[in-house]
Amino acid sequence: MEASYSDRPKHLAHHFAESKQQYDSAKLGMWLFLLTEVLLFGGLFLAYSVFRAWYPETFVNANKELNVILGGLNTIVLITSSVTMALAIRSIQLDRKEATLKYLFVTLLFAFTFLVIKYFEYSHKFHEGQLPGKFYTFEGIDGTNPHIFFSVYFMMTGLHGLHILGGIGVITWMMIRVRKNEFSSQYYTPLELTGLYWHLVDMIWIYLFPMLYLIR
Amino acid sequence: MNTIPEQNFLTAEKGLKSWLTTLDHKRIGILYLISITFFFFVGGLFALMIRLELMFPQDEFFIKLDDFNQVFTLHGVIMIFLVIIPSVPAVLGNFVLPLQLGAKDVAFPRLNLASWYLYMFGASFALFSIFTGGVDTGWTFYAPYSTTIDRSVISMTMAVFIIGFSSIFTGLNFIVTIHKLRAPGMTWFRMPLFAWSIYATGILQVVATPVIGITVVLLVLERLLGIGIFDPTMGGDPVLFQHFFWFYSHPAVYIMILPGMGIISETITAMAHKNIFGYKAIAYSSLGIAFTSFLVWGHHMFVSGQSEFAAMVFSFLTFFVAIPSAIKVFNWIATLYKGSISLDTPMLYTFSFLILFTIGGLTGLFLGTLSVNVTLSDTYFVVAHFHYVMMGGSIIAFLAGLHYWWPKIWGRMYNEKLAKIACGMVFVGFNVTFISQFLLGLKGMPRRYATFTSEFAQLNGFSSWGAFLLGAGLLLTAIYLIHAVYKGKPAGNNPWGALTLEWTTSSPPPHNNFEKSPTAHYGPYDFDKIVVESTLDD
Amino acid sequence: MSEHSTPHVLPLRVYLGIGAILLIFTIITVIAAQIDLGFLNIVIALAIATTKALLVAFFFMHLYYDNKLLFLIFASSIFFLTVLISLTMFDTLRRGDIYEIRDINIEQDAIIYDESSSVGADTSGTNH
């Protein structure tokens, strides 16, 4: 099983017998990490569920303050960025490095677009005083404890936004590594793991959008 | 006459820098061992401070009433988050697991080193918190007290957050290692049971720990921004914090005890020279414990004001945890039957474990019973119960493992006579300390009180003397173990005559673990098929 | 010895097709939310979101083609999240319900809950 030392490709670490073992390990590790991400967000989903069940009226009324157009636009932006991310990986599988770079760059642009739209949403909320917890000053929502809705809203979208920021960093790093010719159809594991992460961030938004913007 | 091989992982590289940048799982295990031992003694000092204060009924005998809350909080936080949770997986799991699987290293060596740095980073936050106001919330950080007091709660909870991620990465690393790096011939059912227990622990670490992460983030946000979700005056729910907290912290109890149970499976077979009774039952019961532990967290909250219906369900589910735990104990006892038992130090600790863990487990059933719990909750009965499980279970098993693998780690044997004396001191000291506390709890002494009336004086005095004996035993252990590292007599490759793969390589193992990649030709405990002589000289 | 000796390359139309379906579902979910269907609204919204999430997982994240172990990990993350939310909400939604049951079923017949007797007074004292 063990290849002699000179046969070993550069990316293969010393404690693995062959590339497939290393690839499978990396992927398994990444999925376990994604599991931890789901449960990290899970705490916020729990907070949402508990308070939504306690204050249904508040949640329905407060939700009308969110901008469905901007939220929907962001959904479209993120889904499209997921497509371009998948295409970036497909391109490297076919050894098309230029295309990979191009798709990664587009993904990066979408990520920034998402954050810019989010910025406009946030600044509008800040302006209106629709802030979490004790900073809440808005007076236009019927129902008890409307600030709880905005606490949940800001925590969920905030944690998600941090993950987008992290994604931007990792994608940039991947672009540098593609430019340095580190990846080919023979080895692109880090790129694939980045893709998995990015799709998970997309997937979480797929839930956040109806839960926060579309309830009634 | 045994000798220490000239080429081994300890001599492979020299200098502090080679240790701080090492990717070798064995060296990382030793880095953890040093840091965890340090914090174990810090936590132990806090424990002795508590016992000194509670030795006599008068107030402020040793520490001020205000400081008492801080001292027991720090004892709890340090012992749980900085010592017991990482102890067995991060020290012995790191050192032994790849050797047992016949692997050259864990799956992600750099992540492994990063885990240790995260641990140290988190620990420095904890120390920072101690010196800038400390915390007096108890290790549970219950809201709303923790969100309103003027102490450095934030840095302490951030320490928990960071150390949590260290724990996640360790667990993740081990799961992947077990899936992908087993040697040829090492099938799932030829794996040593220690590896099975580390696997089950890994699942708990990966699934439960992110929830404590988000919990402390919410706690910090509650303090900084007043988001109100734990604040009843703002429509929030303090009991929700307890749900969050115990969804992690109940499985965390099994993060602490499961690896210990794995060690016992190893020592009991090696010392009885007999195949394990019910291999699959023990292996599956590890997974069973891991799974069940996610369904029972509400039994910590019976008097918190949670719904009585939820309490009934949680109490009912709690009893299911007893089944896999009992399966393990019965199988270990059955393994001893007609074994050829050597009473070396690891075996003495194993017997201690069996006795103490059984007491701890059975008193857990009292506390899981709804009606009994209402009377006993927040008394010293609870304190004694969880010390029997955590100290009597996890730490005693950790000591069993340290004594069992010490000659493998350093290639040298400790002084057996001193070791047996220390083991006796620990066992007697521990029981004197905590049996007294069971009785105190039954008589109604509440936990976390800095003072008590004279009717509790005698038992509290007993408890304190027991704690001093326990402390002296542990100090003696540290002394002869460190002495053995430098002056112990060479132990040879296989001092116990055990069959798992780590004993087939030299002691200490070479940098790459094995001279040539091993193959598992037989099961880990096939003592009926294979005879291996002990390499100890006498 | 290559890490991906035969990389599993999906045809371009799979990615574009899935992307198009996801966008269409997004529009459907927004429209569905504008119609008042009562309780069904949240069911529909979550059903559509779950469909979209599964499409992302199966095709963009290749779970459909990969080792089943990876799917098991993904599924167990959802399972444990469900345990966390459902058991916690079992508490938060039923808090205090015990008092209603006591009023209906126990207090009329059981002498121990008689408020006038000293035993009964003690019991209600600790329960409230």
mmCIF file with all atom_site columns, N, CA and C in Angstrom, chain B residues 33-53:
data_model
loop_
_atom_site.group_PDB
_atom_site.id
_atom_site.type_symbol
_atom_site.label_atom_id
_atom_site.label_alt_id
_atom_site.label_comp_id
_atom_site.label_asym_id
_atom_site.label_entity_id
_atom_site.label_seq_id
_atom_site.pdbx_PDB_ins_code
_atom_site.Cartn_x
_atom_site.Cartn_y
_atom_site.Cartn_z
_atom_site.occupancy
_atom_site.B_iso_or_equiv
_atom_site.pdbx_formal_charge
_atom_site.auth_seq_id
_atom_site.auth_comp_id
_atom_site.auth_asym_id
_atom_site.auth_atom_id
_atom_site.pdbx_PDB_model_num
ATOM 1  N N  . LEU B 1 33 ? -0.314  17.273 29.131 1.00 0.00 ? 33 LEU B N  1
ATOM 2  C CA . LEU B 1 33 ? -0.128  16.701 30.463 1.00 0.00 ? 33 LEU B CA 1
ATOM 3  C C  . LEU B 1 33 ? 0.441   17.741 31.419 1.00 0.00 ? 33 LEU B C  1
ATOM 4  N N  . ILE B 1 34 ? 1.438   18.490 30.936 1.00 0.00 ? 34 ILE B N  1
ATOM 5  C CA . ILE B 1 34 ? 2.065   19.487 31.810 1.00 0.00 ? 34 ILE B CA 1
ATOM 6  C C  . ILE B 1 34 ? 1.065   20.578 32.171 1.00 0.00 ? 34 ILE B C  1
ATOM 7  N N  . SER B 1 35 ? 0.353   21.103 31.144 1.00 0.00 ? 35 SER B N  1
ATOM 8  C CA . SER B 1 35 ? -0.547  22.223 31.456 1.00 0.00 ? 35 SER B CA 1
ATOM 9  C C  . SER B 1 35 ? -1.719  21.764 32.312 1.00 0.00 ? 35 SER B C  1
ATOM 10 N N  . ILE B 1 36 ? -2.240  20.574 32.037 1.00 0.00 ? 36 ILE B N  1
ATOM 11 C CA . ILE B 1 36 ? -3.400  20.111 32.810 1.00 0.00 ? 36 ILE B CA 1
ATOM 12 C C  . ILE B 1 36 ? -2.990  19.813 34.249 1.00 0.00 ? 36 ILE B C  1
ATOM 13 N N  . THR B 1 37 ? -1.779  19.243 34.438 1.00 0.00 ? 37 THR B N  1
ATOM 14 C CA . THR B 1 37 ? -1.324  18.974 35.800 1.00 0.00 ? 37 THR B CA 1
ATOM 15 C C  . THR B 1 37 ? -1.205  20.275 36.583 1.00 0.00 ? 37 THR B C  1
ATOM 16 N N  . PHE B 1 38 ? -0.678  21.318 35.919 1.00 0.00 ? 38 PHE B N  1
ATOM 17 C CA . PHE B 1 38 ? -0.572  22.617 36.580 1.00 0.00 ? 38 PHE B CA 1
ATOM 18 C C  . PHE B 1 38 ? -1.944  23.074 37.066 1.00 0.00 ? 38 PHE B C  1
ATOM 19 N N  . PHE B 1 39 ? -2.932  23.035 36.173 1.00 0.00 ? 39 PHE B N  1
ATOM 20 C CA . PHE B 1 39 ? -4.247  23.523 36.571 1.00 0.00 ? 39 PHE B CA 1
ATOM 21 C C  . PHE B 1 39 ? -4.919  22.596 37.569 1.00 0.00 ? 39 PHE B C  1
ATOM 22 N N  . PHE B 1 40 ? -4.577  21.309 37.511 1.00 0.00 ? 40 PHE B N  1
ATOM 23 C CA . PHE B 1 40 ? -5.128  20.375 38.488 1.00 0.00 ? 40 PHE B CA 1
ATOM 24 C C  . PHE B 1 40 ? -4.677  20.784 39.887 1.00 0.00 ? 40 PHE B C  1
ATOM 25 N N  . PHE B 1 41 ? -3.416  21.191 40.006 1.00 0.00 ? 41 PHE B N  1
ATOM 26 C CA . PHE B 1 41 ? -2.957  21.584 41.336 1.00 0.00 ? 41 PHE B CA 1
ATOM 27 C C  . PHE B 1 41 ? -3.515  22.945 41.742 1.00 0.00 ? 41 PHE B C  1
ATOM 28 N N  . VAL B 1 42 ? -3.711  23.846 40.785 1.00 0.00 ? 42 VAL B N  1
ATOM 29 C CA . VAL B 1 42 ? -4.365  25.116 41.128 1.00 0.00 ? 42 VAL B CA 1
ATOM 30 C C  . VAL B 1 42 ? -5.784  24.851 41.625 1.00 0.00 ? 42 VAL B C  1
ATOM 31 N N  . GLY B 1 43 ? -6.531  24.035 40.859 1.00 0.00 ? 43 GLY B N  1
ATOM 32 C CA . GLY B 1 43 ? -7.897  23.699 41.273 1.00 0.00 ? 43 GLY B CA 1
ATOM 33 C C  . GLY B 1 43 ? -7.911  22.983 42.612 1.00 0.00 ? 43 GLY B C  1
ATOM 34 N N  . GLY B 1 44 ? -6.907  22.134 42.824 1.00 0.00 ? 44 GLY B N  1
ATOM 35 C CA . GLY B 1 44 ? -6.808  21.409 44.089 1.00 0.00 ? 44 GLY B CA 1
ATOM 36 C C  . GLY B 1 44 ? -6.568  22.353 45.251 1.00 0.00 ? 44 GLY B C  1
ATOM 37 N N  . LEU B 1 45 ? -5.753  23.383 45.030 1.00 0.00 ? 45 LEU B N  1
ATOM 38 C CA . LEU B 1 45 ? -5.511  24.370 46.089 1.00 0.00 ? 45 LEU B CA 1
ATOM 39 C C  . LEU B 1 45 ? -6.807  25.063 46.482 1.00 0.00 ? 45 LEU B C  1
ATOM 40 N N  . PHE B 1 46 ? -7.613  25.419 45.469 1.00 0.00 ? 46 PHE B N  1
ATOM 41 C CA . PHE B 1 46 ? -8.909  26.041 45.774 1.00 0.00 ? 46 PHE B CA 1
ATOM 42 C C  . PHE B 1 46 ? -9.767  25.085 46.599 1.00 0.00 ? 46 PHE B C  1
ATOM 43 N N  . ALA B 1 47 ? -9.717  23.779 46.251 1.00 0.00 ? 47 ALA B N  1
ATOM 44 C CA . ALA B 1 47 ? -10.508 22.797 47.004 1.00 0.00 ? 47 ALA B CA 1
ATOM 45 C C  . ALA B 1 47 ? -10.064 22.776 48.461 1.00 0.00 ? 47 ALA B C  1
ATOM 46 N N  . LEU B 1 48 ? -8.743  22.786 48.677 1.00 0.00 ? 48 LEU B N  1
ATOM 47 C CA . LEU B 1 48 ? -8.257  22.747 50.052 1.00 0.00 ? 48 LEU B CA 1
ATOM 48 C C  . LEU B 1 48 ? -8.637  24.023 50.805 1.00 0.00 ? 48 LEU B C  1
ATOM 49 N N  . MET B 1 49 ? -8.684  25.150 50.077 1.00 0.00 ? 49 MET B N  1
ATOM 50 C CA . MET B 1 49 ? -9.126  26.383 50.726 1.00 0.00 ? 49 MET B CA 1
ATOM 51 C C  . MET B 1 49 ? -10.574 26.248 51.189 1.00 0.00 ? 49 MET B C  1
ATOM 52 N N  . ILE B 1 50 ? -11.407 25.641 50.353 1.00 0.00 ? 50 ILE B N  1
ATOM 53 C CA . ILE B 1 50 ? -12.807 25.437 50.743 1.00 0.00 ? 50 ILE B CA 1
ATOM 54 C C  . ILE B 1 50 ? -12.868 24.572 51.994 1.00 0.00 ? 50 ILE B C  1
ATOM 55 N N  . ARG B 1 51 ? -12.105 23.459 51.970 1.00 0.00 ? 51 ARG B N  1
ATOM 56 C CA . ARG B 1 51 ? -12.169 22.537 53.100 1.00 0.00 ? 51 ARG B CA 1
ATOM 57 C C  . ARG B 1 51 ? -11.610 23.174 54.377 1.00 0.00 ? 51 ARG B C  1
ATOM 58 N N  . LEU B 1 52 ? -10.594 24.029 54.226 1.00 0.00 ? 52 LEU B N  1
ATOM 59 C CA . LEU B 1 52 ? -10.064 24.719 55.402 1.00 0.00 ? 52 LEU B CA 1
ATOM 60 C C  . LEU B 1 52 ? -11.129 25.615 56.024 1.00 0.00 ? 52 LEU B C  1
ATOM 61 N N  . GLU B 1 53 ? -11.826 26.367 55.174 1.00 0.00 ? 53 GLU B N  1
ATOM 62 C CA . GLU B 1 53 ? -12.862 27.253 55.673 1.00 0.00 ? 53 GLU B CA 1
ATOM 63 C C  . GLU B 1 53 ? -13.971 26.457 56.366 1.00 0.00 ? 53 GLU B C  1
#
